[in-house]
CSV table of C-alpha atoms and ligand atoms in Angstrom, one decimal:
chain,number,residue,atom,x,y,z
A,11,MET,CA,124.4,105.4,25.3
A,12,GLY,CA,127.7,105.4,23.9
A,13,LYS,CA,131.1,104.0,24.2
A,14,THR,CA,133.9,102.8,22.1
A,15,SER,CA,132.6,101.5,18.9
A,16,THR,CA,133.9,98.0,19.1
A,17,ALA,CA,132.8,95.6,16.4
A,18,PRO,CA,131.5,92.3,17.5
A,19,GLN,CA,134.2,90.5,15.6
A,20,GLU,CA,137.1,92.2,17.0
A,21,GLN,CA,136.5,90.8,20.4
A,22,GLY,CA,136.4,87.2,20.2
A,23,ALA,CA,136.1,84.0,18.3
A,24,ALA,CA,132.4,83.9,18.8
A,25,ALA,CA,131.6,86.4,16.1
A,26,THR,CA,130.5,85.1,12.8
A,27,PRO,CA,132.5,85.8,9.7
A,28,GLN,CA,129.6,87.4,7.9
A,29,GLN,CA,129.3,90.0,10.6
A,30,GLN,CA,132.7,91.4,10.0
A,31,PRO,CA,132.7,94.1,7.4
A,32,GLU,CA,136.0,95.6,6.4
A,33,LYS,CA,135.9,98.4,9.0
A,34,LYS,CA,137.4,96.0,11.4
A,35,GLY,CA,140.9,97.5,11.6
A,36,LYS,CA,139.6,101.0,12.4
A,37,LYS,CA,137.3,99.9,15.2
A,38,VAL,CA,139.9,97.7,16.8
A,39,SER,CA,142.2,100.6,16.9
A,40,LEU,CA,139.7,102.9,18.7
A,41,THR,CA,139.0,100.4,21.4
A,42,THR,CA,142.7,99.7,21.8
A,43,VAL,CA,143.4,103.5,22.0
A,44,ILE,CA,140.7,103.8,24.7
A,45,LEU,CA,142.2,101.0,26.8
A,46,ILE,CA,145.7,102.4,26.3
A,47,SER,CA,144.6,105.8,27.3
A,48,LEU,CA,143.1,104.4,30.5
A,49,ALA,CA,146.3,102.5,31.4
A,50,ALA,CA,148.4,105.5,30.4
A,51,GLY,CA,146.2,107.8,32.5
A,52,ILE,CA,146.6,105.6,35.6
A,53,ILE,CA,150.4,105.3,35.1
A,54,VAL,CA,151.0,109.0,34.4
A,55,GLY,CA,148.7,110.0,37.3
A,56,ILE,CA,150.5,107.8,39.8
A,57,ILE,CA,153.9,109.0,38.6
A,58,CYS,CA,152.6,112.6,39.0
A,59,SER,CA,151.3,111.9,42.5
A,60,LEU,CA,154.7,110.6,43.5
A,61,ALA,CA,156.9,113.1,41.6
A,62,VAL,CA,155.0,116.4,41.2
A,63,PRO,CA,154.7,118.6,44.3
A,64,SER,CA,151.2,120.2,44.6
A,65,GLY,CA,151.3,123.8,43.7
A,66,SER,CA,154.4,123.4,41.5
A,67,ALA,CA,154.5,124.9,37.9
A,68,PHE,CA,153.9,121.5,36.4
A,69,ASP,CA,151.0,120.9,38.7
A,70,SER,CA,149.4,124.2,37.8
A,71,ILE,CA,150.0,124.1,34.0
A,72,VAL,CA,149.6,120.4,33.2
A,73,ILE,CA,147.6,118.6,35.9
A,74,GLU,CA,145.3,121.5,37.0
A,75,GLY,CA,145.6,123.2,33.7
A,76,ILE,CA,145.6,121.0,30.6
A,77,PHE,CA,144.3,117.8,32.1
A,78,TYR,CA,141.6,119.6,34.0
A,79,VAL,CA,140.4,121.7,31.0
A,80,PHE,CA,140.4,118.7,28.5
A,81,GLY,CA,138.7,116.5,31.1
A,82,GLN,CA,136.0,119.1,31.8
A,83,TRP,CA,135.4,119.5,28.1
A,84,PHE,CA,134.9,115.8,27.7
A,85,ILE,CA,132.5,115.7,30.6
A,86,ARG,CA,130.5,118.7,29.3
A,87,LEU,CA,130.3,117.1,25.9
A,88,MET,CA,128.6,114.1,27.5
A,89,GLN,CA,126.3,116.2,29.6
A,90,MET,CA,125.3,118.1,26.5
A,91,LEU,CA,123.9,115.0,25.1
A,92,VAL,CA,122.0,113.8,28.1
A,93,VAL,CA,118.6,115.6,27.9
A,94,PRO,CA,118.1,115.3,24.1
A,95,LEU,CA,119.4,111.8,24.0
A,96,VAL,CA,117.4,110.5,26.9
A,97,PHE,CA,114.2,112.2,25.7
A,98,CYS,CA,114.5,110.9,22.2
A,99,SER,CA,115.6,107.4,23.0
A,100,ILE,CA,112.9,106.9,25.6
A,101,VAL,CA,110.3,108.2,23.1
A,102,CYS,CA,111.5,105.6,20.6
A,103,GLY,CA,111.7,102.8,23.2
A,104,ALA,CA,108.2,103.5,24.5
A,105,ALA,CA,106.9,103.7,21.0
A,106,SER,CA,108.3,100.2,20.3
A,107,MET,CA,106.5,98.9,23.3
A,108,SER,CA,103.1,100.3,22.6
A,109,ASP,CA,102.5,98.9,19.1
A,110,PRO,CA,99.0,97.5,19.4
A,111,LYS,CA,99.8,94.5,17.3
A,112,LEU,CA,102.6,93.5,19.6
A,113,LEU,CA,100.6,94.1,22.8
A,114,GLY,CA,98.9,90.7,22.9
A,115,LYS,CA,98.7,88.5,25.9
A,116,VAL,CA,102.4,87.7,25.6
A,117,GLY,CA,103.4,91.3,25.0
A,118,VAL,CA,102.0,92.8,28.1
A,119,GLY,CA,103.3,90.0,30.3
A,120,THR,CA,106.7,90.3,28.7
A,121,ILE,CA,107.0,94.0,29.2
A,122,VAL,CA,105.9,93.8,32.8
A,123,MET,CA,108.5,91.1,33.5
A,124,TYR,CA,111.2,93.0,31.7
A,125,LEU,CA,110.5,96.0,33.8
A,126,LEU,CA,110.3,94.1,37.1
A,127,THR,CA,113.5,92.1,36.5
A,128,THR,CA,115.3,95.4,35.8
A,129,ALA,CA,114.0,97.0,38.9
A,130,LEU,CA,115.0,94.0,40.9
A,131,ALA,CA,118.5,94.1,39.3
A,132,VAL,CA,119.0,97.7,40.4
A,133,ILE,CA,117.8,97.0,43.9
A,134,ILE,CA,120.2,94.0,44.2
A,135,SER,CA,123.2,96.0,43.0
A,136,ILE,CA,122.5,98.9,45.3
A,137,TRP,CA,122.2,96.5,48.2
A,138,LEU,CA,125.4,94.7,47.2
A,139,ALA,CA,127.3,97.9,46.7
A,140,GLN,CA,126.2,99.1,50.1
A,141,MET,CA,127.8,96.0,51.5
A,142,THR,CA,131.1,96.1,49.6
A,143,ASN,CA,131.4,99.9,49.9
A,144,PRO,CA,133.6,100.3,46.7
A,145,GLY,CA,133.8,104.1,47.1
A,146,ILE,CA,134.9,104.3,50.7
A,147,GLY,CA,138.5,105.3,50.8
A,148,LEU,CA,138.3,107.2,47.6
A,149,ASP,CA,138.1,110.9,48.3
A,150,MET,CA,136.8,112.5,45.1
A,151,ASN,CA,136.1,115.8,46.9
A,152,ALA,CA,139.9,116.4,46.8
A,153,ILE,CA,139.5,116.6,43.0
A,154,THR,CA,136.1,118.1,42.3
A,155,ARG,CA,134.0,120.4,44.3
A,156,VAL,CA,130.4,119.3,44.4
A,157,GLU,CA,127.6,121.7,45.3
A,158,PRO,CA,125.4,119.7,47.7
A,159,LYS,CA,122.4,121.9,46.7
A,160,THR,CA,122.2,120.2,43.4
A,161,THR,CA,121.3,116.8,45.0
A,162,SER,CA,117.8,115.7,45.4
A,163,THR,CA,118.6,113.4,48.2
A,164,ASP,CA,116.6,115.3,50.8
A,165,GLN,CA,113.2,115.2,49.0
A,166,SER,CA,110.4,113.4,50.7
A,167,VAL,CA,108.8,110.4,49.1
A,168,THR,CA,105.6,112.4,48.6
A,169,ASP,CA,107.4,115.2,46.9
A,170,MET,CA,109.3,112.8,44.7
A,171,LEU,CA,106.1,111.2,43.5
A,172,ILE,CA,104.3,114.5,42.9
A,173,ASN,CA,107.3,115.8,41.1
A,174,ILE,CA,107.4,113.0,38.6
A,175,VAL,CA,104.6,114.8,36.7
A,176,PRO,CA,105.9,118.0,35.1
A,177,THR,CA,103.9,121.1,34.9
A,178,ASN,CA,106.1,122.5,32.2
A,179,ILE,CA,108.2,120.2,30.1
A,180,ILE,CA,110.4,122.9,28.8
A,181,ALA,CA,111.2,124.0,32.3
A,182,ALA,CA,111.9,120.3,33.2
A,183,MET,CA,114.3,120.1,30.3
A,184,ASN,CA,115.9,123.4,31.2
A,185,SER,CA,116.6,122.3,34.7
A,186,GLY,CA,117.5,118.7,33.7
A,187,ASN,CA,114.8,117.2,35.8
A,188,MET,CA,115.2,113.6,34.6
A,189,LEU,CA,112.1,112.0,36.2
A,190,GLN,CA,109.8,114.6,34.6
A,191,ILE,CA,111.6,114.3,31.2
A,192,ILE,CA,111.2,110.5,31.4
A,193,PHE,CA,107.5,110.7,32.3
A,194,PHE,CA,106.7,113.0,29.4
A,195,ALA,CA,108.9,111.0,27.0
A,196,LEU,CA,107.1,107.7,28.0
A,197,VAL,CA,103.7,109.2,27.5
A,198,LEU,CA,104.6,110.8,24.2
A,199,GLY,CA,106.3,107.6,22.9
A,200,PHE,CA,103.4,105.4,23.9
A,201,ILE,CA,101.0,107.6,22.1
A,202,LEU,CA,103.2,107.8,19.0
A,203,GLY,CA,103.5,104.0,19.0
A,204,ARG,CA,99.7,103.7,19.2
A,205,LEU,CA,99.0,106.1,16.4
A,206,GLY,CA,101.7,104.6,14.2
A,207,LYS,CA,101.6,105.8,10.6
A,208,LYS,CA,98.9,108.3,11.4
A,209,VAL,CA,101.6,110.5,12.8
A,210,ALA,CA,104.3,109.2,10.5
A,211,THR,CA,106.0,112.6,10.3
A,212,VAL,CA,106.4,113.0,14.0
A,213,ASN,CA,107.5,109.3,14.3
A,214,ARG,CA,110.0,109.8,11.6
A,215,PHE,CA,111.3,113.0,13.3
A,216,PHE,CA,112.0,111.2,16.5
A,217,THR,CA,113.5,108.1,14.8
A,218,GLN,CA,115.8,110.3,12.8
A,219,PHE,CA,116.6,112.7,15.6
A,220,ASN,CA,117.6,109.6,17.6
A,221,ALA,CA,119.9,108.5,14.9
A,222,VAL,CA,121.5,112.0,14.9
A,223,MET,CA,122.0,111.7,18.6
A,224,MET,CA,123.6,108.4,18.2
A,225,LYS,CA,126.0,109.9,15.6
A,226,MET,CA,126.8,112.7,18.1
A,227,ILE,CA,127.6,110.0,20.7
A,228,GLY,CA,129.9,108.4,18.1
A,229,LEU,CA,131.7,111.6,17.7
A,230,VAL,CA,132.1,112.2,21.4
A,231,LEU,CA,133.4,108.7,21.8
A,232,LYS,CA,136.1,109.5,19.2
A,233,VAL,CA,137.6,112.1,21.6
A,234,ALA,CA,137.0,109.8,24.5
A,235,PRO,CA,140.7,108.6,24.6
A,236,VAL,CA,141.9,112.1,25.2
A,237,GLY,CA,139.2,112.9,27.7
A,238,ILE,CA,139.6,109.7,29.6
A,239,PHE,CA,143.4,110.1,29.7
A,240,CYS,CA,143.2,113.6,31.1
A,241,LEU,CA,140.5,112.7,33.7
A,242,ILE,CA,142.1,109.5,34.9
A,243,ALA,CA,145.6,111.1,35.0
A,244,ARG,CA,144.4,114.0,37.0
A,245,THR,CA,142.3,111.7,39.3
A,246,PHE,CA,145.2,109.5,40.0
A,247,ALA,CA,147.6,112.4,40.3
A,248,ASN,CA,145.4,113.5,43.2
A,249,LEU,CA,144.5,110.1,44.7
A,250,GLY,CA,147.8,108.3,44.1
A,251,ILE,CA,148.0,104.6,44.0
A,252,GLY,CA,145.2,104.3,46.6
A,253,GLY,CA,142.7,105.0,43.8
A,254,ILE,CA,143.2,101.6,42.2
A,255,LEU,CA,141.7,99.5,45.0
A,256,PRO,CA,138.3,101.2,44.9
A,257,MET,CA,138.1,100.8,41.1
A,258,ILE,CA,138.8,97.1,41.4
A,259,LYS,CA,136.2,96.8,44.2
A,260,PHE,CA,133.7,98.6,42.0
A,261,ILE,CA,134.3,96.2,39.1
A,262,GLY,CA,134.1,93.3,41.5
A,263,THR,CA,130.8,94.6,42.9
A,264,VAL,CA,129.3,94.9,39.4
A,265,TYR,CA,130.3,91.3,38.5
A,266,LEU,CA,129.0,90.1,41.8
A,267,GLY,CA,125.7,91.7,41.0
A,268,LEU,CA,125.7,90.2,37.6
A,269,ALA,CA,126.4,86.7,39.0
A,270,VAL,CA,123.5,87.1,41.6
A,271,GLN,CA,121.1,88.1,38.9
A,272,LEU,CA,122.1,85.2,36.7
A,273,LEU,CA,122.5,82.4,39.2
A,274,VAL,CA,119.9,83.4,41.8
A,275,VAL,CA,117.2,85.7,40.2
A,276,TYR,CA,117.0,84.1,36.7
A,277,MET,CA,117.4,80.5,37.9
A,278,LEU,CA,114.7,81.0,40.6
A,279,LEU,CA,112.3,82.7,38.1
A,280,LEU,CA,112.8,80.0,35.5
A,281,PHE,CA,112.2,77.3,38.0
A,282,ALA,CA,109.2,79.0,39.6
A,283,PHE,CA,107.4,79.6,36.4
A,284,THR,CA,108.4,76.6,34.3
A,285,ARG,CA,109.2,73.8,36.8
A,286,LEU,CA,112.1,72.9,34.5
A,287,ASN,CA,115.8,72.6,35.4
A,288,PRO,CA,117.1,76.1,35.0
A,289,PHE,CA,120.7,75.0,34.9
A,290,HIS,CA,119.9,72.9,31.9
A,291,PHE,CA,118.8,76.1,30.2
A,292,LEU,CA,122.0,77.8,31.3
A,293,ARG,CA,124.2,75.0,29.7
A,294,LYS,CA,122.3,75.4,26.4
A,295,PHE,CA,122.4,79.2,26.5
A,296,LEU,CA,126.1,79.6,27.4
A,297,PRO,CA,127.3,80.1,23.8
A,298,VAL,CA,124.9,83.0,23.4
A,299,MET,CA,126.2,84.6,26.6
A,300,LEU,CA,129.8,84.2,25.3
A,301,PHE,CA,128.8,85.8,22.1
A,302,ALA,CA,127.3,88.8,23.9
A,303,PHE,CA,130.3,89.0,26.2
A,304,SER,CA,132.6,89.2,23.2
A,305,THR,CA,130.6,91.7,21.2
A,306,SER,CA,129.2,93.9,24.0
A,307,SER,CA,126.1,94.3,21.9
A,308,SER,CA,122.6,93.0,22.5
A,309,ASN,CA,121.6,93.9,19.0
A,310,ALA,CA,124.4,91.9,17.5
A,311,THR,CA,123.3,88.9,19.6
A,312,ILE,CA,119.6,89.0,18.5
A,313,PRO,CA,120.0,86.3,15.7
A,314,LEU,CA,122.0,83.9,17.8
A,315,ASN,CA,119.7,84.4,20.8
A,316,MET,CA,116.5,83.8,18.8
A,317,GLU,CA,117.9,80.8,17.0
A,318,THR,CA,119.2,79.2,20.2
A,319,LEU,CA,115.9,79.7,22.0
A,320,GLU,CA,114.0,78.2,19.1
A,321,LYS,CA,116.3,75.3,18.2
A,322,LYS,CA,117.8,74.4,21.5
A,323,VAL,CA,115.4,75.6,24.2
A,324,GLY,CA,112.1,74.8,22.3
A,325,VAL,CA,110.6,78.3,22.3
A,326,ASP,CA,108.1,78.9,19.5
A,327,PRO,CA,109.5,81.3,16.9
A,328,GLN,CA,106.3,83.4,17.2
A,329,VAL,CA,107.3,84.3,20.8
A,330,ALA,CA,111.0,84.7,20.4
A,331,SER,CA,110.8,86.8,17.2
A,332,PHE,CA,108.8,89.4,19.2
A,333,THR,CA,110.3,89.2,22.7
A,334,ILE,CA,114.0,89.1,21.8
A,335,PRO,CA,114.3,92.2,19.6
A,336,LEU,CA,112.0,94.0,22.1
A,337,GLY,CA,114.3,92.8,25.0
A,338,ALA,CA,117.4,94.0,23.1
A,339,THR,CA,115.7,97.5,23.0
A,340,ILE,CA,114.1,97.9,26.4
A,341,ASN,CA,115.4,95.2,28.8
A,342,MET,CA,118.9,95.9,30.2
A,343,ASP,CA,119.2,94.2,33.6
A,344,GLY,CA,123.0,94.0,33.4
A,345,THR,CA,123.2,97.7,32.6
A,346,ALA,CA,120.9,98.5,35.5
A,347,ILE,CA,123.2,96.6,37.8
A,348,MET,CA,126.2,98.6,36.7
A,349,GLN,CA,124.2,101.8,37.2
A,350,GLY,CA,122.9,100.9,40.7
A,351,ALA,CA,126.5,100.0,41.8
A,352,ALA,CA,127.9,103.1,40.1
A,353,VAL,CA,125.5,105.4,42.1
A,354,ILE,CA,126.7,104.0,45.4
A,355,PHE,CA,130.3,104.0,44.3
A,356,ILE,CA,130.3,107.6,43.3
A,357,ALA,CA,128.1,108.8,46.1
A,358,GLN,CA,130.6,107.2,48.6
A,359,ALA,CA,133.6,108.7,46.8
A,360,PHE,CA,132.1,112.2,47.0
A,361,GLY,CA,130.8,111.6,50.5
A,362,ILE,CA,127.2,112.1,49.5
A,363,THR,CA,124.5,110.3,51.6
A,364,LEU,CA,121.6,109.1,49.5
A,365,THR,CA,118.3,108.9,51.3
A,366,PRO,CA,115.8,106.1,50.6
A,367,THR,CA,113.9,108.5,48.4
A,368,ALA,CA,117.0,109.2,46.3
A,369,LEU,CA,117.5,105.4,46.0
A,370,GLY,CA,113.9,105.0,44.9
A,371,THR,CA,114.6,107.7,42.3
A,372,VAL,CA,117.7,105.7,41.2
A,373,VAL,CA,115.5,102.6,40.7
A,374,LEU,CA,113.0,104.5,38.7
A,375,THR,CA,115.5,106.2,36.5
A,376,ALA,CA,117.6,103.1,35.9
A,377,VAL,CA,114.5,101.2,34.7
A,378,ALA,CA,113.7,104.1,32.4
A,379,ALA,CA,117.3,104.2,31.3
A,380,SER,CA,117.0,100.6,30.4
A,381,ILE,CA,114.1,101.4,28.1
A,382,GLY,CA,116.1,104.1,26.5
A,383,THR,CA,119.4,102.2,26.2
A,384,ALA,CA,120.2,100.9,22.7
A,385,GLY,CA,121.7,97.5,22.6
A,386,VAL,CA,125.1,98.6,21.3
A,387,PRO,CA,128.4,99.0,23.1
A,388,GLY,CA,128.7,101.6,25.8
A,389,VAL,CA,125.3,103.2,25.6
A,390,GLY,CA,124.6,102.3,29.2
A,391,THR,CA,127.4,104.6,30.5
A,392,ILE,CA,126.0,107.6,28.7
A,393,MET,CA,122.6,106.8,30.2
A,394,LEU,CA,124.3,106.6,33.5
A,395,ALA,CA,124.7,110.4,33.3
A,396,MET,CA,120.9,110.6,33.4
A,397,VAL,CA,120.7,108.4,36.5
A,398,PHE,CA,123.4,110.6,38.2
A,399,ASN,CA,121.5,113.7,37.2
A,400,SER,CA,118.3,112.5,38.8
A,401,VAL,CA,119.9,112.5,42.2
A,402,GLY,CA,122.4,115.3,41.7
A,403,LEU,CA,125.6,113.1,41.6
A,404,PRO,CA,128.5,114.8,39.7
A,405,ALA,CA,129.1,114.0,36.1
A,406,GLU,CA,132.8,113.5,36.9
A,407,GLY,CA,131.7,110.2,38.3
A,408,VAL,CA,130.5,109.1,34.9
A,409,ALA,CA,133.8,110.0,33.3
A,410,MET,CA,135.6,107.9,35.8
A,411,ILE,CA,133.5,104.9,35.1
A,412,MET,CA,133.8,105.4,31.4
A,413,GLY,CA,137.5,104.7,31.7
A,414,ILE,CA,136.8,101.2,32.8
A,415,ASP,CA,133.6,100.7,30.9
A,416,ARG,CA,134.7,98.2,28.4
A,417,ILE,CA,135.4,95.7,31.2
A,418,LEU,CA,131.9,96.2,32.6
A,419,ASP,CA,130.1,96.3,29.3
A,420,MET,CA,131.1,92.8,28.3
A,421,GLY,CA,129.6,91.3,31.5
A,422,ARG,CA,126.5,93.4,31.6
A,423,THR,CA,125.6,92.7,27.9
A,424,ALA,CA,125.8,88.9,28.6
A,425,ILE,CA,123.3,89.5,31.4
A,426,ASN,CA,121.1,91.8,29.4
A,427,ILE,CA,120.5,89.2,26.7
A,428,THR,CA,120.1,86.3,29.2
A,429,GLY,CA,117.4,88.4,30.9
A,430,ASP,CA,115.6,88.6,27.6
A,431,ALA,CA,115.9,84.8,27.0
A,432,VAL,CA,114.8,83.9,30.5
A,433,VAL,CA,111.6,86.0,30.2
A,434,THR,CA,111.0,84.7,26.7
A,435,THR,CA,111.2,81.1,27.9
A,436,ILE,CA,108.9,81.8,30.8
A,437,MET,CA,106.4,83.5,28.6
A,438,ALA,CA,106.5,80.7,26.1
A,439,LYS,CA,105.9,78.1,28.8
A,440,LEU,CA,103.0,80.1,30.3
A,441,SER,CA,101.3,80.5,26.9
A,442,GLY,CA,101.9,76.8,25.9
A,443,LEU,CA,104.4,77.7,23.3
A,444,LEU,CA,107.4,75.9,24.7
A,445,ASP,CA,108.4,72.5,23.4
A,446,VAL,CA,109.5,70.8,26.6
A,447,SER,CA,111.0,67.8,24.8
A,448,VAL,CA,113.4,70.1,23.0
A,449,PHE,CA,114.2,72.0,26.3
A,450,LYS,CA,115.0,68.7,28.0
A,451,ASN,CA,117.1,67.1,25.4
A,452,ASN,CA,120.9,67.1,25.9
A,453,ASP,CA,121.8,69.0,22.8
A,454,THR,CA,123.9,71.7,24.3
A,455,GLU,CA,126.0,72.4,21.2
A,456,SER,CA,125.9,76.0,19.9
A,457,VAL,CA,123.6,76.5,16.9
A,458,ASP,CA,125.5,76.8,13.6
A,459,MET,CA,126.4,80.5,13.5
A,460,ALA,CA,127.2,80.3,9.8
A,461,GLN,CA,123.5,79.7,9.2
A,462,LEU,CA,122.4,82.9,11.0
A,463,GLU,CA,121.2,85.9,9.1
A,464,HIS,CA,123.2,89.0,9.3
A,465,PRO,CA,121.6,91.1,12.0
A,466,LYS,CA,119.4,93.8,10.7
A,467,GLU,CA,119.7,95.8,13.8
A,468,PRO,CA,122.7,98.2,14.2
A,469,THR,CA,125.3,96.7,16.3
A,470,ASP,CA,127.3,99.7,17.4
A,471,VAL,CA,126.9,103.4,17.7
A,472,ASP,CA,128.3,104.2,14.3
A,473,GLU,CA,126.1,101.7,12.6
A,474,PHE,CA,123.0,103.3,13.9
A,475,THR,CA,123.4,105.9,11.2
A,476,ALA,CA,125.2,103.9,8.6
A,477,HIS,CA,122.1,101.8,8.1
A,478,GLY,CA,120.1,104.8,6.6
A,479,GLU,CA,116.8,104.6,8.4
A,480,PRO,CA,117.2,103.0,11.8
A,481,THR,CA,114.3,101.1,13.3
A,482,GLU,CA,111.3,103.2,12.4
A,483,ILE,CA,108.9,103.7,15.3
A,484,GLY,CA,105.3,102.9,14.6
A,485,GLU,CA,106.3,100.6,11.7
A,486,ALA,CA,106.4,97.3,13.5
A,487,GLY,CA,102.7,96.6,13.4
A,488,SER,CA,100.1,96.7,10.7
A,489,PRO,CA,100.1,99.9,8.7
A,490,ASP,CA,96.4,100.1,9.5
A,491,LYS,CA,96.8,99.6,13.2
A,492,PHE,CA,95.5,103.1,13.9
A,493,GLU,CA,92.2,101.9,12.7
A,494,HIS,CA,91.8,100.3,16.1
A,495,ILE,CA,91.8,103.7,17.6
A,496,ASP,CA,88.7,105.8,17.3
A,497,PRO,CA,89.1,108.2,14.4
A,498,PRO,CA,88.4,111.8,15.0
A,499,GLU,CA,84.7,112.6,14.2
A,500,VAL,CA,85.6,115.3,11.6
A,501,GLN,CA,87.1,112.7,9.4
A,502,SER,CA,83.9,110.9,8.7
A,503,LYS,CA,82.7,113.1,5.8
B,629,LIG,N1,126.3,97.1,25.5
B,629,LIG,C1,125.0,97.0,26.1
B,629,LIG,C2,124.1,96.1,25.3
B,629,LIG,O1,124.3,96.1,24.1
B,629,LIG,C3,124.3,98.3,26.4
B,629,LIG,C4,125.1,99.1,27.4
B,629,LIG,O2,124.9,98.8,28.6
B,629,LIG,O3,126.0,99.8,27.1
B,629,LIG,O4,123.3,95.5,25.8
């Protein structure tokens, strides 16, 4: 998770007035500082590459001294968060999926579709990135030494499958074995969600610990401008102007992947399952995409998304009110596309060959990352550290991507929420809860945003803790939901 805490409103006209609390000025300035630090890092780095001879005093003290140390501190701060954050956020995400009340006919189908579309998204982006080769020509080995022993790219498929199940979760955490951590977190979260209030203390612990982790991300992001400046400046000091093209190619690859997911995958799925004109859906849905693009927050988009689906697309509120908040929590196709492309980009830049098994691991971890990614700006990039960890890619790669993350976050959030809406429309149609006459009418105006309720979900990293108790796991269903689970015998007397 994590990124610049950019308020919805700061980014575009689409944000509603009632979503702009007074903190606006402060947030704008952090985003601006991050973007400036990125630009300054590139400029300073390129100047250094032209003017500073390697081995000179300036090179040793500033580039390989100050820039290197500050950059490494920033990377380590991010790495420090990965295991506790991933563990906790996946526990909470899995708990929100396993609420018995929500797991009706629509619930199971929705979750399966969410996970499958995310897996497809990663596969498409890996495939596209292997064609565009964004990292070729970028020699990151000149900057960072990578120990090839840390990569898991030479594991066989059988070993990878066996190793998903941990024998010792503490050892898995200690060694940062992401697949094992994810497996355990999914099982634990699922059980916590099923037991609900019966295990209220444990549920509350994870919910609150998750909020603490979000706060830590917020703090790390506050120092991101310095970290990003130092990393980017040192990178470009070593790579020179030649480093710019691969970055542009990477951004282009991500946007290409997002376009394929939107115009091919979603349109085909919509047509195949509903037999309705998918482009008609797209016309009606465009204002919601623009809102998500401008806010970089799935959570902030929940009210507009639900209202548009109900009023303009004809989805029954019963369906949308469950699937859209769930999607904003566990379904992140756009984020997965960025992560798939980032893996190829950074592997190429470091000259690491990824075996099919490693790519399979990337697909699995990106799907799990999607479950654990909160729908607020920048979280996808911190979760990228977990995907990199799972195949032994260096964390320096995450820091590079973090520098350009804002540009990627806007596009991927628009796709994240469109994925939620497409699956919702399909599920509504399949369960007879789609009003086709509303879908087919030509009312493509945006819903009146002034009528929308203020979103109750946090909309950026800072707000996760500002709201007091964030989404409590095990709270969504009936308080008595654990009654559906066999009570322990000893309780009967
Ligand atoms: N900003 C994204 C969202 O809210 C999450 C991410 O990829 O950072 O959907």
